[in-house]
CSV table of C-alpha atoms and ligand atoms in Angstrom, one decimal:
chain,number,residue,atom,x,y,z
A,1,UNK,CA,25.2,-22.8,-16.3
A,2,UNK,CA,21.6,-21.9,-15.3
A,3,UNK,CA,20.6,-18.3,-16.1
A,4,UNK,CA,18.3,-16.1,-14.1
A,5,UNK,CA,16.8,-12.7,-14.9
A,6,UNK,CA,15.9,-10.5,-11.9
A,7,UNK,CA,14.0,-7.2,-12.1
A,8,UNK,CA,14.2,-4.9,-9.1
A,9,UNK,CA,17.6,-6.3,-8.4
A,10,UNK,CA,18.9,-3.3,-6.5
A,11,UNK,CA,16.0,-3.3,-3.9
A,12,UNK,CA,15.9,-5.1,-0.6
A,13,UNK,CA,14.8,-8.4,-1.9
A,14,UNK,CA,16.6,-8.2,-5.2
A,15,UNK,CA,19.8,-7.7,-3.5
A,16,UNK,CA,19.4,-10.8,-1.2
A,17,UNK,CA,18.1,-12.8,-4.3
A,18,UNK,CA,21.0,-11.9,-6.5
A,19,UNK,CA,23.6,-12.8,-3.8
A,20,UNK,CA,21.8,-16.2,-3.4
A,21,UNK,CA,21.7,-17.0,-7.1
A,22,UNK,CA,25.3,-16.0,-7.6
A,23,UNK,CA,26.3,-18.3,-4.6
A,24,UNK,CA,24.4,-21.1,-6.4
A,25,UNK,CA,26.5,-20.6,-9.5
A,26,UNK,CA,23.8,-19.0,-11.6
A,27,UNK,CA,24.6,-16.6,-14.4
A,28,UNK,CA,22.6,-13.7,-13.1
A,29,UNK,CA,21.2,-10.9,-15.3
A,30,UNK,CA,19.7,-8.0,-13.5
A,31,UNK,CA,17.5,-5.1,-14.7
A,32,UNK,CA,18.2,-1.9,-12.9
A,33,UNK,CA,17.0,1.7,-13.5
A,34,UNK,CA,19.6,4.2,-14.6
A,35,UNK,CA,21.7,5.3,-11.6
A,36,UNK,CA,20.7,2.4,-9.3
A,37,UNK,CA,24.0,0.6,-9.8
A,38,UNK,CA,24.8,-3.0,-10.0
A,39,UNK,CA,23.8,-5.3,-7.1
A,40,UNK,CA,27.2,-7.0,-7.5
A,41,UNK,CA,30.2,-6.8,-9.8
A,42,UNK,CA,29.5,-10.5,-10.6
A,43,UNK,CA,26.1,-9.7,-12.0
A,44,UNK,CA,25.4,-8.7,-15.7
A,45,UNK,CA,23.4,-5.5,-15.2
A,46,UNK,CA,21.1,-4.3,-17.9
A,47,UNK,CA,20.0,-0.6,-17.4
A,48,UNK,CA,16.4,-0.1,-18.3
A,49,UNK,CA,12.8,0.2,-17.1
A,50,UNK,CA,10.7,-2.8,-16.6
A,51,UNK,CA,7.8,-0.8,-18.1
A,52,UNK,CA,9.7,-0.4,-21.4
A,53,UNK,CA,8.0,-3.7,-22.6
A,54,UNK,CA,9.3,-4.0,-26.1
A,55,UNK,CA,12.9,-3.6,-25.0
A,56,UNK,CA,12.5,-6.1,-22.1
A,57,UNK,CA,10.9,-8.6,-24.5
A,58,UNK,CA,13.8,-8.4,-26.9
A,59,UNK,CA,16.3,-8.7,-24.0
A,60,UNK,CA,14.6,-11.8,-22.6
A,61,UNK,CA,14.4,-13.5,-26.0
A,62,UNK,CA,18.1,-12.9,-26.4
A,63,UNK,CA,19.1,-13.8,-22.8
A,64,UNK,CA,17.1,-17.1,-22.8
A,65,UNK,CA,16.8,-17.3,-19.0
A,66,UNK,CA,15.7,-20.4,-17.0
A,67,UNK,CA,14.3,-18.4,-14.2
A,68,UNK,CA,12.7,-15.0,-14.1
A,69,UNK,CA,12.0,-13.1,-10.9
A,70,UNK,CA,9.9,-10.0,-11.2
A,71,UNK,CA,10.6,-7.9,-8.2
A,72,UNK,CA,10.5,-4.5,-9.8
A,73,UNK,CA,7.7,-2.3,-8.3
A,74,UNK,CA,6.7,1.0,-7.1
A,75,UNK,CA,7.2,-0.4,-3.6
A,76,UNK,CA,5.2,1.9,-1.3
A,77,UNK,CA,1.5,2.3,-1.0
A,78,UNK,CA,1.9,6.0,-0.2
A,79,UNK,CA,3.7,6.6,-3.4
A,80,UNK,CA,1.0,4.6,-5.4
A,81,UNK,CA,-1.4,7.2,-4.4
A,82,UNK,CA,0.8,10.0,-5.7
A,83,UNK,CA,1.5,8.2,-9.0
A,84,UNK,CA,-1.3,5.8,-9.7
A,85,UNK,CA,-0.7,5.7,-13.5
A,86,UNK,CA,3.1,4.9,-13.0
A,87,UNK,CA,2.2,2.3,-10.4
A,88,UNK,CA,-0.3,0.6,-12.9
A,89,UNK,CA,2.4,0.4,-15.5
A,90,UNK,CA,5.3,-0.8,-13.4
A,91,UNK,CA,3.4,-3.1,-10.8
A,92,UNK,CA,0.8,-4.4,-13.3
A,93,UNK,CA,1.3,-4.0,-17.0
A,94,UNK,CA,5.1,-4.8,-16.9
A,95,UNK,CA,4.4,-8.1,-15.1
A,96,UNK,CA,1.8,-9.1,-17.9
A,97,UNK,CA,4.5,-8.2,-20.5
A,98,UNK,CA,7.1,-10.2,-18.7
A,99,UNK,CA,4.9,-13.2,-18.6
A,100,UNK,CA,4.3,-13.0,-22.3
A,101,UNK,CA,8.0,-12.7,-22.9
A,102,UNK,CA,8.6,-15.9,-20.7
A,103,UNK,CA,6.0,-17.6,-22.8
A,104,UNK,CA,7.8,-16.5,-26.1
A,105,UNK,CA,11.2,-17.6,-24.6
A,106,UNK,CA,9.7,-21.1,-24.1
A,107,UNK,CA,8.3,-21.2,-27.6
A,108,UNK,CA,11.4,-20.1,-29.2
A,109,UNK,CA,14.0,-22.0,-27.1
A,110,UNK,CA,12.0,-25.1,-26.3
A,111,UNK,CA,12.7,-25.2,-22.5
A,112,UNK,CA,10.7,-24.3,-19.4
A,113,UNK,CA,10.9,-20.8,-18.0
A,114,UNK,CA,10.2,-20.6,-14.2
A,115,UNK,CA,8.5,-17.3,-13.4
A,116,UNK,CA,8.0,-15.8,-10.0
A,117,UNK,CA,5.9,-12.7,-9.4
A,118,UNK,CA,6.5,-10.9,-6.1
A,119,UNK,CA,2.9,-10.4,-5.2
A,120,UNK,CA,1.7,-8.7,-2.1
A,121,UNK,CA,-0.7,-9.1,0.8
A,122,UNK,CA,-2.1,-5.8,-0.4
A,123,UNK,CA,-4.1,-7.6,-3.0
A,124,UNK,CA,-6.4,-8.6,-0.2
A,125,UNK,CA,-7.2,-5.0,0.8
A,126,UNK,CA,-9.1,-4.9,4.0
A,127,UNK,CA,-9.8,-8.6,4.4
A,128,UNK,CA,-12.8,-9.8,6.5
A,129,UNK,CA,-10.9,-13.0,7.4
A,130,UNK,CA,-7.7,-13.4,9.4
A,131,UNK,CA,-5.3,-14.9,8.7
A,132,UNK,CA,-5.6,-14.8,4.9
A,133,UNK,CA,-4.6,-17.6,2.7
A,134,UNK,CA,-4.5,-18.3,-1.1
A,135,UNK,CA,-8.3,-18.6,-1.3
A,136,UNK,CA,-9.0,-15.2,0.3
A,137,UNK,CA,-10.9,-12.8,-2.0
A,138,UNK,CA,-8.8,-10.3,-3.9
A,139,UNK,CA,-10.2,-6.8,-3.1
A,140,UNK,CA,-7.5,-4.2,-3.2
A,141,UNK,CA,-8.1,-0.8,-1.5
A,142,UNK,CA,-5.1,1.3,-3.0
A,143,UNK,CA,-3.4,1.7,-6.4
A,144,UNK,CA,-0.5,-0.5,-5.3
A,145,UNK,CA,-2.7,-3.3,-4.3
A,146,UNK,CA,-4.8,-3.0,-7.6
A,147,UNK,CA,-1.8,-3.1,-9.8
A,148,UNK,CA,-0.4,-6.1,-7.9
A,149,UNK,CA,-3.8,-7.8,-8.2
A,150,UNK,CA,-3.8,-7.5,-11.9
A,151,UNK,CA,-0.2,-9.1,-12.1
A,152,UNK,CA,-1.4,-11.8,-9.7
A,153,UNK,CA,-4.3,-12.7,-12.0
A,154,UNK,CA,-2.1,-12.6,-15.1
A,155,UNK,CA,0.2,-15.2,-13.4
A,156,UNK,CA,-2.8,-17.4,-13.2
A,157,UNK,CA,-3.6,-16.8,-16.9
A,158,UNK,CA,-0.1,-17.7,-18.0
A,159,UNK,CA,0.1,-20.8,-15.8
A,160,UNK,CA,-2.9,-22.0,-17.8
A,161,UNK,CA,-1.0,-21.2,-20.9
A,162,UNK,CA,1.8,-23.4,-19.9
A,163,UNK,CA,4.3,-21.3,-18.0
A,164,UNK,CA,5.6,-22.4,-14.6
A,165,UNK,CA,4.3,-19.1,-13.2
A,166,UNK,CA,4.2,-18.5,-9.5
A,167,UNK,CA,2.6,-15.7,-7.5
A,168,UNK,CA,4.3,-15.3,-4.1
A,169,UNK,CA,1.8,-13.4,-1.9
A,170,UNK,CA,4.4,-11.7,0.3
A,171,UNK,CA,3.5,-10.2,3.6
A,172,UNK,CA,5.7,-7.3,4.9
A,173,UNK,CA,9.3,-8.5,5.2
A,174,UNK,CA,12.1,-6.4,6.6
A,175,UNK,CA,15.9,-6.3,7.0
A,176,UNK,CA,18.6,-3.7,7.5
A,177,UNK,CA,18.3,-3.1,3.8
A,178,UNK,CA,14.6,-1.9,4.1
A,179,UNK,CA,14.3,1.7,2.8
A,180,UNK,CA,13.8,4.2,5.5
A,181,UNK,CA,10.3,5.2,4.3
A,182,UNK,CA,8.9,1.9,5.7
A,183,UNK,CA,7.8,2.2,9.3
A,184,UNK,CA,10.1,-0.6,10.6
A,185,UNK,CA,13.3,1.0,9.3
A,186,UNK,CA,12.1,4.4,10.2
A,187,UNK,CA,11.8,3.2,13.7
A,188,UNK,CA,15.1,1.3,13.9
A,189,UNK,CA,17.0,4.2,12.3
A,190,UNK,CA,15.3,6.6,14.8
A,191,UNK,CA,16.3,4.5,17.7
A,192,UNK,CA,19.9,4.4,16.6
A,193,UNK,CA,19.8,8.2,16.1
A,194,UNK,CA,18.4,8.7,19.6
A,195,UNK,CA,21.1,6.5,21.1
A,196,UNK,CA,23.7,8.6,19.3
A,197,UNK,CA,22.1,11.7,20.7
A,198,UNK,CA,21.3,13.1,17.2
A,199,UNK,CA,17.6,13.4,17.9
A,200,UNK,CA,15.1,12.9,20.7
A,201,UNK,CA,11.9,11.8,18.8
A,202,UNK,CA,10.6,9.6,16.1
A,203,UNK,CA,7.3,10.9,14.6
A,204,UNK,CA,4.9,8.2,13.5
A,205,UNK,CA,1.3,7.7,12.2
A,206,UNK,CA,-1.1,4.9,13.3
A,207,UNK,CA,0.6,2.9,16.1
A,208,UNK,CA,-2.3,0.5,16.1
A,209,UNK,CA,-1.7,-0.8,12.5
A,210,UNK,CA,-1.0,-4.5,12.5
A,211,UNK,CA,1.3,-6.3,10.1
A,212,UNK,CA,2.8,-9.7,9.8
A,213,UNK,CA,6.6,-8.8,9.6
A,214,UNK,CA,9.0,-11.4,8.5
A,215,UNK,CA,12.7,-11.6,7.6
A,216,UNK,CA,13.3,-10.6,3.9
A,217,UNK,CA,15.9,-13.3,3.1
A,218,UNK,CA,13.4,-16.0,4.2
A,219,UNK,CA,10.9,-14.5,1.7
A,220,UNK,CA,13.5,-14.7,-1.1
A,221,UNK,CA,14.1,-18.3,-0.1
A,222,UNK,CA,10.3,-19.0,-0.5
A,223,UNK,CA,10.4,-17.5,-4.0
A,224,UNK,CA,13.4,-19.6,-5.0
A,225,UNK,CA,11.7,-22.8,-3.7
A,226,UNK,CA,8.5,-21.9,-5.5
A,227,UNK,CA,10.4,-21.3,-8.8
A,228,UNK,CA,11.9,-24.8,-8.5
A,229,UNK,CA,9.0,-26.7,-7.1
A,230,UNK,CA,7.5,-29.5,-9.3
A,231,UNK,CA,4.3,-27.6,-9.9
A,232,UNK,CA,3.5,-23.9,-10.1
A,233,UNK,CA,1.0,-22.4,-7.7
A,234,UNK,CA,0.2,-19.3,-5.6
A,235,UNK,CA,1.7,-19.1,-2.2
A,236,UNK,CA,1.1,-16.9,0.8
A,237,UNK,CA,4.4,-16.2,2.4
A,238,UNK,CA,4.0,-15.0,6.0
A,239,UNK,CA,4.9,-15.7,9.6
A,240,UNK,CA,1.3,-15.9,10.7
A,241,UNK,CA,2.0,-13.6,13.6
A,242,UNK,CA,0.6,-10.1,13.4
A,243,UNK,CA,2.2,-7.3,15.5
A,244,UNK,CA,1.3,-3.6,15.8
A,245,UNK,CA,3.5,-0.7,15.0
A,246,UNK,CA,3.6,-0.1,18.8
A,247,UNK,CA,4.9,-3.7,19.4
A,248,UNK,CA,7.6,-2.9,16.9
A,249,UNK,CA,8.5,0.3,18.7
A,250,UNK,CA,8.6,-1.4,22.1
A,251,UNK,CA,10.7,-4.3,20.8
A,252,UNK,CA,13.2,-1.9,19.2
A,253,UNK,CA,13.5,0.3,22.3
A,254,UNK,CA,13.7,-2.8,24.5
A,255,UNK,CA,16.6,-4.2,22.5
A,256,UNK,CA,18.4,-0.8,22.7
A,257,UNK,CA,17.9,-1.0,26.5
A,258,UNK,CA,15.5,2.1,26.6
A,259,UNK,CA,12.6,1.4,28.9
A,260,UNK,CA,10.9,4.9,28.9
A,261,UNK,CA,10.3,5.0,25.2
A,262,UNK,CA,6.9,6.9,25.2
A,263,UNK,CA,8.7,10.2,25.6
A,264,UNK,CA,10.6,9.6,22.3
A,265,UNK,CA,7.4,8.8,20.2
A,266,UNK,CA,5.2,11.5,18.6
A,267,UNK,CA,2.1,10.8,16.6
A,268,UNK,CA,1.4,13.1,13.7
A,269,UNK,CA,-2.1,12.8,12.3
A,270,UNK,CA,-0.8,13.8,8.9
A,271,UNK,CA,1.1,10.5,8.8
A,272,UNK,CA,-2.1,8.5,9.4
A,273,UNK,CA,-3.1,7.1,5.9
A,274,UNK,CA,-6.6,8.0,4.4
A,275,UNK,CA,-7.2,4.3,3.6
A,276,UNK,CA,-5.0,2.0,5.6
A,277,UNK,CA,-5.1,-1.7,5.9
A,278,UNK,CA,-5.0,-2.1,9.7
A,279,UNK,CA,-4.6,-5.8,10.0
A,280,UNK,CA,-2.7,-8.1,7.6
A,281,UNK,CA,-1.7,-11.6,8.9
A,282,UNK,CA,-1.0,-14.5,6.5
A,283,UNK,CA,-1.5,-18.3,6.7
A,284,UNK,CA,1.5,-19.9,5.0
A,285,UNK,CA,0.5,-23.5,5.6
A,286,UNK,CA,0.6,-24.3,1.9
A,287,UNK,CA,4.1,-22.9,1.4
A,288,UNK,CA,5.2,-24.8,4.5
A,289,UNK,CA,3.7,-28.1,3.3
A,290,UNK,CA,4.4,-27.9,-0.4
A,291,UNK,CA,7.7,-26.1,-0.4
A,292,UNK,CA,9.2,-27.1,3.0
A,293,UNK,CA,9.5,-23.4,3.7
A,294,UNK,CA,9.5,-21.9,7.2
A,295,UNK,CA,10.7,-18.5,8.7
A,296,UNK,CA,14.1,-18.7,10.3
A,297,UNK,CA,13.9,-15.6,12.6
A,298,UNK,CA,11.4,-14.6,15.2
A,299,UNK,CA,9.9,-11.1,15.2
A,300,UNK,CA,12.3,-10.1,18.1
A,301,UNK,CA,15.2,-11.3,16.0
A,302,UNK,CA,14.2,-9.3,13.0
A,303,UNK,CA,13.9,-6.2,15.1
A,304,UNK,CA,17.2,-6.7,16.8
A,305,UNK,CA,19.0,-7.3,13.5
A,306,UNK,CA,17.6,-4.1,12.2
A,307,UNK,CA,18.5,-2.1,15.3
A,308,UNK,CA,22.0,-3.6,15.1
A,309,UNK,CA,22.2,-2.7,11.5
A,310,UNK,CA,21.4,1.0,12.2
A,311,UNK,CA,23.7,1.3,15.2
A,312,UNK,CA,26.5,0.1,13.0
A,313,UNK,CA,25.6,2.8,10.3
A,314,UNK,CA,26.8,5.8,12.1
B,401,LIG,P1,3.3,-1.2,4.0
B,401,LIG,O1,2.4,-2.1,4.8
B,401,LIG,O2,3.8,-1.7,2.8
B,401,LIG,O3,2.4,0.0,3.7
B,401,LIG,O4,4.4,-0.8,4.9
B,401,LIG,P2,4.8,0.5,5.8
B,401,LIG,O5,6.0,0.1,6.6
B,401,LIG,O6,5.0,1.7,5.0
B,401,LIG,O7,3.5,0.6,6.8
B,401,LIG,C1,3.1,-0.3,7.7
B,401,LIG,C2,2.0,0.2,8.6
B,401,LIG,O8,2.7,1.1,9.5
B,401,LIG,C3,0.9,1.0,7.9
B,401,LIG,O9,-0.3,0.6,8.4
B,401,LIG,C4,1.2,2.5,8.3
B,401,LIG,O10,0.0,3.3,8.3
B,401,LIG,C5,1.8,2.3,9.6
B,401,LIG,N1,2.6,3.5,10.0
B,401,LIG,C6,2.5,4.2,11.2
B,401,LIG,N2,3.4,5.1,11.2
B,401,LIG,C7,4.1,5.2,10.1
B,401,LIG,C8,5.1,5.9,9.5
B,401,LIG,O11,5.5,6.9,10.1
B,401,LIG,N3,5.5,5.6,8.3
B,401,LIG,C9,5.1,4.5,7.6
B,401,LIG,N4,5.6,4.2,6.4
B,401,LIG,N5,4.1,3.7,8.1
B,401,LIG,C10,3.6,4.0,9.3
C-alpha cells in the first residue's frame, strides 16, 4: 500500500488532499497541530509542529513515505506581518528540513520519495508581467512571500540532489472550507448572514485588488499529478483569469438574487493593506501541457458553491 505524509492536513487543501489519497487506497499519515483534530478517522494523525524539525525527521525516517505533501503554513499575508519570525520558521525553514528528511528517507530505504511543496504566487511579489509563469522573477514583498520563496528555492536545490521535488506555485484557491479571514469566504459568509437578516453590511478593504481565484480541489489535483509525473518541475497552478474583489462581491450577491448590493458594502481604510499585491494572474500552460491539468469550475461556479456552502451553514 503506498504511503503519504501530509503536513497542514486540517487546512482547506489538506482536507481535500487527505480525502483524495484515502479514496485512492493510500495509507495516509497527517501532521496536525495540537487541538486541530484529525482530518478523517481513517488517517493516522501525528500531533506535532512542522517546525519541530528533529522530531519530523525521525518521524519521516520511521514512516518511510512514498509521497510527501508540505501544506503546513502560516497561511495569511496579514498574519505574516504580525509574526514574521514564526512565518520564516514554518513557511521556510520547515520546508528545507522536510526536503532533507525526504532525501534521507531515499538514502536509507532505497526508493524514490515524491515531494510536493505548496508554494504561492506571493513569491512573485508585485510582478511587472502579467500573467506570471515559472520564469517570472521571484521578488516577494511580504514575510509570507519571502518565506515561501526560500522554500521554493530549496525545492530546486533538492531536485538537483536527486529528490523528485515539485514546487506547485498556487494562485488563490477557494472553497466552502476556506477560513473566513480570506476575502472570498468573508464575502460569502457575509452574503449568507445578510440573507438570514443577521447583519446588513460587509466591511471590506481594497475592492480593486485583483486575484486569480480557482477551485481548491482542482489545485490539490494539480499537486497530486505533479507528484506522480515522470519528471519533477515547478508548476504555476492558476486559472489565468483575474477578477477584482468587487467582481467577487457582485457575483456573490448576483447568485443570491440581490441586485442592489452597494448598500451592503462598507469600505474601511484600516483593512487596506500597507503593501498589497494588487494583480496576480497566473499562466498555467506548463501544468496543462505536462500534467494534463485544467480547472474544472468557472469563477461563477466557485462563487456559487461558496455562497451555497454558507447558506447551508446556519
Ligand atoms: P491573499 O491573496 O492570500 O492575501 O488572500 P485574501 O483573500 O486575504 O486577500 C485577497 C485580496 O483581497 C487582497 O488584495 C486584499 O487586500 C483584498 N481584500 C479587500 N478587502 C479584504 C478584506 O476585508 N479581507 C481580506 N482578507 N482581504 C481583503
